[in-house]
Short mmCIF file of C-alpha atoms in Angstrom, two decimals:
data_model
loop_
_atom_site.label_atom_id
_atom_site.label_comp_id
_atom_site.label_asym_id
_atom_site.label_seq_id
_atom_site.Cartn_x
_atom_site.Cartn_y
_atom_site.Cartn_z
CA MET A 1 24.16 -19.18 -18.74
CA GLY A 2 21.67 -18.53 -15.95
CA LEU A 3 17.89 -18.42 -16.12
CA ASN A 4 16.31 -15.22 -17.38
CA VAL A 5 14.60 -13.25 -14.61
CA LYS A 6 13.90 -10.18 -16.75
CA LEU A 7 10.42 -8.68 -16.73
CA ASP A 8 7.94 -7.30 -19.17
CA THR A 9 7.91 -4.14 -17.07
CA GLU A 10 4.92 -2.49 -18.75
CA ALA A 11 2.73 -5.56 -18.30
CA THR A 12 3.94 -5.96 -14.72
CA GLU A 13 3.08 -2.35 -13.92
CA ARG A 14 -0.42 -2.74 -15.37
CA THR A 15 -1.03 -5.96 -13.44
CA LEU A 16 0.15 -4.58 -10.10
CA VAL A 17 -1.67 -1.26 -10.45
CA ARG A 18 -4.88 -3.14 -11.20
CA PHE A 19 -4.23 -5.56 -8.33
CA ILE A 20 -3.80 -2.75 -5.79
CA ARG A 21 -6.86 -0.87 -7.03
CA ASP A 22 -9.06 -3.97 -7.10
CA TYR A 23 -7.94 -5.20 -3.68
CA VAL A 24 -8.49 -1.85 -1.98
CA GLU A 25 -11.94 -1.56 -3.55
CA SER A 26 -12.91 -5.13 -2.64
CA ALA A 27 -11.83 -4.46 0.96
CA GLY A 28 -14.02 -1.36 1.08
CA ALA A 29 -10.97 0.66 2.16
CA ARG A 30 -10.35 4.35 1.60
CA GLY A 31 -6.68 3.87 0.74
CA VAL A 32 -3.41 2.33 1.87
CA VAL A 33 -0.89 3.00 4.60
CA LEU A 34 2.71 1.89 4.10
CA GLY A 35 6.14 2.33 5.56
CA LEU A 36 8.44 4.43 3.39
CA SER A 37 11.94 3.50 4.51
CA GLY A 38 14.06 5.31 1.96
CA GLY A 39 14.85 2.01 0.25
CA LEU A 40 14.02 0.57 -3.14
CA ASP A 41 11.11 -1.75 -2.35
CA SER A 42 9.03 0.82 -0.50
CA ALA A 43 9.75 3.38 -3.23
CA VAL A 44 8.41 1.00 -5.88
CA GLY A 45 5.42 0.06 -3.73
CA ALA A 46 4.52 3.69 -3.10
CA THR A 47 4.83 4.52 -6.80
CA LEU A 48 2.48 1.70 -7.78
CA ALA A 49 0.02 2.68 -5.05
CA VAL A 50 -0.10 6.28 -6.27
CA ARG A 51 -0.71 5.13 -9.83
CA ALA A 52 -3.46 2.81 -8.63
CA LEU A 53 -5.24 5.06 -6.16
CA GLY A 54 -4.01 8.63 -6.52
CA ALA A 55 -1.72 10.40 -4.07
CA GLU A 56 -4.57 11.50 -1.79
CA ARG A 57 -5.32 7.85 -0.89
CA VAL A 58 -1.72 6.81 -0.15
CA HIS A 59 -0.36 7.52 3.34
CA PRO A 60 3.39 6.92 3.81
CA PHE A 61 5.14 6.79 7.18
CA PHE A 62 8.82 6.96 8.06
CA LEU A 63 9.28 5.13 11.36
CA PRO A 64 12.91 5.56 12.43
CA ALA A 65 14.67 3.78 15.26
CA ALA A 66 18.00 4.62 16.86
CA THR A 67 19.71 2.57 14.14
CA SER A 68 18.06 4.47 11.26
CA SER A 69 20.30 6.70 9.18
CA GLU A 70 19.87 10.32 8.21
CA ALA A 71 20.42 9.25 4.60
CA ASP A 72 17.35 6.99 4.81
CA ARG A 73 15.28 9.85 6.21
CA LYS A 74 16.34 12.14 3.37
CA ASP A 75 15.66 9.46 0.75
CA ALA A 76 12.20 8.74 2.18
CA LYS A 77 11.38 12.45 2.17
CA ARG A 78 12.74 12.83 -1.36
CA MET A 79 10.64 9.90 -2.60
CA ALA A 80 7.48 11.24 -0.97
CA GLU A 81 8.03 14.63 -2.58
CA HIS A 82 8.70 12.93 -5.93
CA LEU A 83 5.26 11.28 -5.72
CA GLY A 84 3.40 14.27 -4.28
CA LEU A 85 2.84 12.52 -0.94
CA THR A 86 2.79 13.87 2.60
CA LEU A 87 5.29 11.88 4.67
CA THR A 88 4.59 11.46 8.38
CA GLU A 89 7.47 10.62 10.72
CA HIS A 90 6.94 8.66 13.94
CA PRO A 91 10.15 7.73 15.83
CA ILE A 92 9.66 4.36 17.52
CA ASP A 93 12.39 4.67 20.17
CA PRO A 94 9.87 5.40 22.99
CA MET A 95 8.00 2.20 22.08
CA THR A 96 11.25 0.25 21.92
CA ASP A 97 12.37 1.53 25.32
CA ALA A 98 8.98 0.68 26.84
CA THR A 99 9.09 -2.84 25.39
CA HIS A 100 12.59 -3.48 26.71
CA ALA A 101 11.50 -2.16 30.11
CA ALA A 102 8.48 -4.46 30.10
CA LEU A 103 10.77 -7.41 29.36
CA GLY A 104 12.83 -6.43 32.39
CA LYS A 105 16.11 -6.82 30.54
CA GLU A 106 17.98 -5.83 27.42
CA PRO A 107 17.00 -8.50 24.86
CA PRO A 108 19.59 -10.33 22.71
CA ARG A 109 20.41 -8.58 19.45
CA GLN A 110 18.30 -10.80 17.18
CA VAL A 111 15.30 -10.49 19.50
CA ALA A 112 15.71 -6.71 19.62
CA GLN A 113 15.97 -6.53 15.83
CA ASN A 114 12.66 -8.36 15.42
CA ILE A 115 10.95 -6.12 17.97
CA LEU A 116 11.51 -3.07 15.73
CA PRO A 117 9.40 -4.15 12.71
CA ARG A 118 6.67 -5.49 15.00
CA LEU A 119 6.42 -2.11 16.72
CA ARG A 120 6.34 -0.40 13.34
CA MET A 121 3.43 -2.60 12.35
CA VAL A 122 1.52 -1.62 15.51
CA LEU A 123 1.76 2.01 14.39
CA LEU A 124 0.90 1.32 10.75
CA PHE A 125 -2.21 -0.67 11.60
CA ALA A 126 -3.34 2.00 14.08
CA GLU A 127 -2.91 4.68 11.42
CA ALA A 128 -4.69 2.51 8.85
CA GLN A 129 -7.65 1.83 11.11
CA ASP A 130 -7.95 5.52 11.92
CA ARG A 131 -8.15 6.30 8.18
CA GLY A 132 -10.32 3.39 7.09
CA ALA A 133 -7.32 2.17 5.09
CA ILE A 134 -5.39 -1.09 4.82
CA VAL A 135 -1.68 -1.75 5.31
CA MET A 136 0.34 -2.43 2.18
CA GLY A 137 3.59 -4.36 2.45
CA THR A 138 6.60 -3.98 0.18
CA GLY A 139 8.34 -7.33 0.63
CA ASN A 140 9.81 -9.02 -2.45
CA LYS A 141 9.98 -12.68 -3.45
CA SER A 142 13.68 -13.03 -2.58
CA GLU A 143 12.95 -11.93 0.99
CA LEU A 144 9.79 -14.00 1.32
CA LEU A 145 11.38 -17.24 0.09
CA THR A 146 14.42 -16.89 2.35
CA GLY A 147 12.43 -15.72 5.37
CA TYR A 148 14.31 -12.42 5.37
CA PHE A 149 11.51 -10.59 7.14
CA THR A 150 9.97 -10.54 10.60
CA LYS A 151 6.95 -12.71 11.30
CA TYR A 152 4.07 -10.41 12.32
CA GLY A 153 6.38 -7.48 11.62
CA ASP A 154 7.03 -6.35 8.06
CA GLY A 155 5.48 -9.67 6.97
CA GLY A 156 2.19 -8.93 8.76
CA VAL A 157 0.37 -6.82 6.18
CA ASP A 158 -2.89 -6.86 4.23
CA LEU A 159 -1.40 -7.14 0.75
CA GLN A 160 2.07 -7.70 -0.78
CA PRO A 161 2.04 -6.40 -4.37
CA LEU A 162 5.78 -7.08 -4.85
CA GLY A 163 5.69 -10.54 -3.32
CA ASP A 164 6.01 -12.43 -6.62
CA LEU A 165 8.92 -10.32 -7.90
CA TYR A 166 12.53 -11.20 -7.13
CA LYS A 167 14.68 -8.34 -5.86
CA THR A 168 16.45 -7.94 -9.20
CA GLN A 169 13.04 -7.71 -10.88
CA VAL A 170 11.96 -5.01 -8.43
CA GLN A 171 15.10 -3.09 -9.41
CA GLU A 172 14.19 -3.45 -13.08
CA LEU A 173 10.63 -2.30 -12.41
CA ALA A 174 11.94 0.68 -10.42
CA VAL A 175 13.88 1.94 -13.42
CA HIS A 176 10.78 1.59 -15.61
CA LEU A 177 8.68 3.50 -13.04
CA GLY A 178 11.16 6.38 -12.86
CA VAL A 179 12.26 5.87 -9.26
CA PRO A 180 15.22 8.23 -8.65
CA SER A 181 18.53 6.55 -9.52
CA LYS A 182 19.95 7.37 -6.08
CA ILE A 183 17.38 5.00 -4.57
CA VAL A 184 17.62 2.38 -7.34
CA ASP A 185 21.41 2.16 -6.89
CA LYS A 186 21.33 2.22 -3.09
CA THR A 187 22.85 -0.73 -1.22
CA PRO A 188 19.92 -2.77 0.19
CA SER A 189 19.82 -2.62 3.99
CA ALA A 190 17.25 -3.26 6.69
CA GLY A 191 18.97 -0.61 8.82
CA LEU A 192 19.35 -3.00 11.75
CA TRP A 193 22.77 -1.62 12.71
CA GLU A 194 25.34 0.74 11.24
CA GLY A 195 26.88 -0.75 8.11
CA GLN A 196 24.40 -3.64 7.93
CA THR A 197 23.47 -4.86 4.43
CA ASP A 198 21.00 -7.46 3.20
CA GLU A 199 23.55 -9.21 1.02
CA ASP A 200 26.05 -9.64 3.86
CA GLU A 201 23.36 -11.30 5.96
CA LEU A 202 22.10 -13.48 3.12
CA GLY A 203 25.63 -14.52 2.23
CA MET A 204 25.45 -13.66 -1.48
CA THR A 205 24.40 -10.88 -3.82
CA TYR A 206 20.77 -10.58 -4.86
CA ASP A 207 21.81 -11.28 -8.47
CA THR A 208 23.19 -14.66 -7.40
CA LEU A 209 20.44 -15.38 -4.88
CA ASP A 210 17.72 -14.78 -7.45
CA GLN A 211 19.42 -17.16 -9.89
CA VAL A 212 19.50 -19.83 -7.18
CA LEU A 213 15.89 -19.26 -6.10
CA LEU A 214 14.58 -19.27 -9.66
CA GLY A 215 16.43 -22.52 -10.33
CA ILE A 216 14.78 -24.05 -7.26
CA GLU A 217 11.42 -22.62 -8.33
CA VAL A 218 11.53 -24.34 -11.75
CA ASP A 219 12.90 -27.55 -10.20
CA LEU A 220 16.30 -27.63 -11.89
CA PRO A 221 18.89 -30.12 -10.61
CA PHE A 222 20.94 -28.46 -7.88
CA GLU A 223 24.17 -29.16 -9.79
CA ARG A 224 22.80 -27.20 -12.74
CA ILE A 225 21.72 -24.34 -10.48
CA ALA A 226 25.19 -24.14 -8.92
CA GLU A 227 26.82 -24.09 -12.34
CA ASP A 228 24.48 -21.43 -13.74
CA ALA A 229 24.73 -19.20 -10.65
CA GLY A 230 28.48 -19.67 -10.30
CA VAL A 231 28.32 -20.84 -6.68
CA PRO A 232 29.42 -23.99 -4.85
CA LEU A 233 26.81 -26.74 -4.67
CA ASP A 234 26.61 -26.46 -0.87
CA GLU A 235 25.43 -22.85 -1.26
CA VAL A 236 22.42 -24.03 -3.27
CA HIS A 237 21.65 -26.55 -0.54
CA ARG A 238 22.03 -23.79 2.08
CA ILE A 239 19.47 -21.58 0.35
CA GLU A 240 17.05 -24.51 -0.01
CA ARG A 241 17.45 -25.33 3.69
CA LEU A 242 16.78 -21.67 4.48
CA ARG A 243 13.63 -21.73 2.34
CA ARG A 244 12.32 -24.85 4.06
CA ALA A 245 13.23 -23.70 7.56
CA THR A 246 11.33 -20.42 7.12
CA GLN A 247 8.18 -21.91 5.59
CA HIS A 248 6.22 -21.23 8.80
CA LYS A 249 6.74 -17.49 8.26
CA ARG A 250 4.82 -17.61 4.98
CA HIS A 251 1.64 -19.15 6.38
CA MET A 252 -1.14 -18.28 8.78
CA PRO A 253 -1.13 -20.33 12.00
CA ILE A 254 -1.84 -24.01 11.33
CA VAL A 255 -5.19 -25.26 12.67
CA PRO A 256 -5.53 -29.02 13.38
CA LYS A 257 -8.47 -30.61 11.59
CA LEU A 258 -11.23 -31.71 13.96
CA GLY A 259 -14.47 -30.50 12.40
CA ILE A 260 -16.15 -30.77 9.00
CA ARG A 261 -14.66 -27.60 7.50
CA THR A 262 -11.47 -26.32 9.08
CA VAL A 263 -10.39 -22.67 9.00
CA GLY A 264 -7.38 -22.20 6.77
CA THR A 265 -7.80 -25.39 4.75
CA ASP A 266 -11.48 -25.94 3.94
CA TRP A 267 -13.02 -22.44 4.07
CA ARG A 268 -11.77 -21.11 0.72
CA ASP A 269 -13.64 -17.84 0.30
CA PRO A 270 -12.45 -15.38 -2.39
CA VAL A 271 -10.40 -12.45 -1.10
CA MET A 272 -11.15 -10.26 -4.11
CA GLY A 273 -14.26 -9.66 -6.15
CA ASP A 274 -17.92 -9.93 -5.27
CA GLY A 275 -18.85 -12.93 -3.20
CA PRO A 276 -22.34 -13.98 -2.07
CA GLU A 277 -24.04 -11.40 0.11
CA ALA A 278 -24.25 -12.13 3.82
#
């Protein structure tokens, strides 16, 4: 029997709604900007933001590329309407073409795929600054621990309310929040190419991945994790190697220590709440 990843969904909702509200207020921001992709995570993030701030302070954007599907556009629009939000669409193909032209060549596929979320983040931060808002991410713990996000792309945000929830927990929370079943049941995909799915790229289902990650989190023996998750032992080692190899994506740039108090290690100011006045 595997570890239990089930949530107290009501308590989780209360905690995350309070977190979003408190963080936005402590930042002195007027609201949040976020990408609404038509997928599960952004639907849950937008729902929590509306409950925390009210619809008038939540600004969703659909930022399609050539690889984006019409189904995603419809789902993003449907979710915005469900929450009483005004969805703005900004195609990023002109930015992509300009970036490729500046490079002077067509970049390799993996490079091109990482360009897309970085360009999206350029737009989201511009829109946020224009509104006096901050950028809210919708990454989950499964993605963060495996590095399944783009550094300074979808990982480069001001706050990540879902970042301590595994993907299967986000799905559970979505049902509790009343996210439309069409979105809850949708196959997770980053929309990088036609037919692409998260689980194909990760090499296992999110149900299995979350069992493996939780076992690693609570420091179970790898043999026990493999048995509980129903996977070969080398798959547990593969996920742990992936976690370690992507650690750099989960941190700000490392600063070597030369002075008395070094940025990033010694200056530990609170990010929420009232600190001493300047």
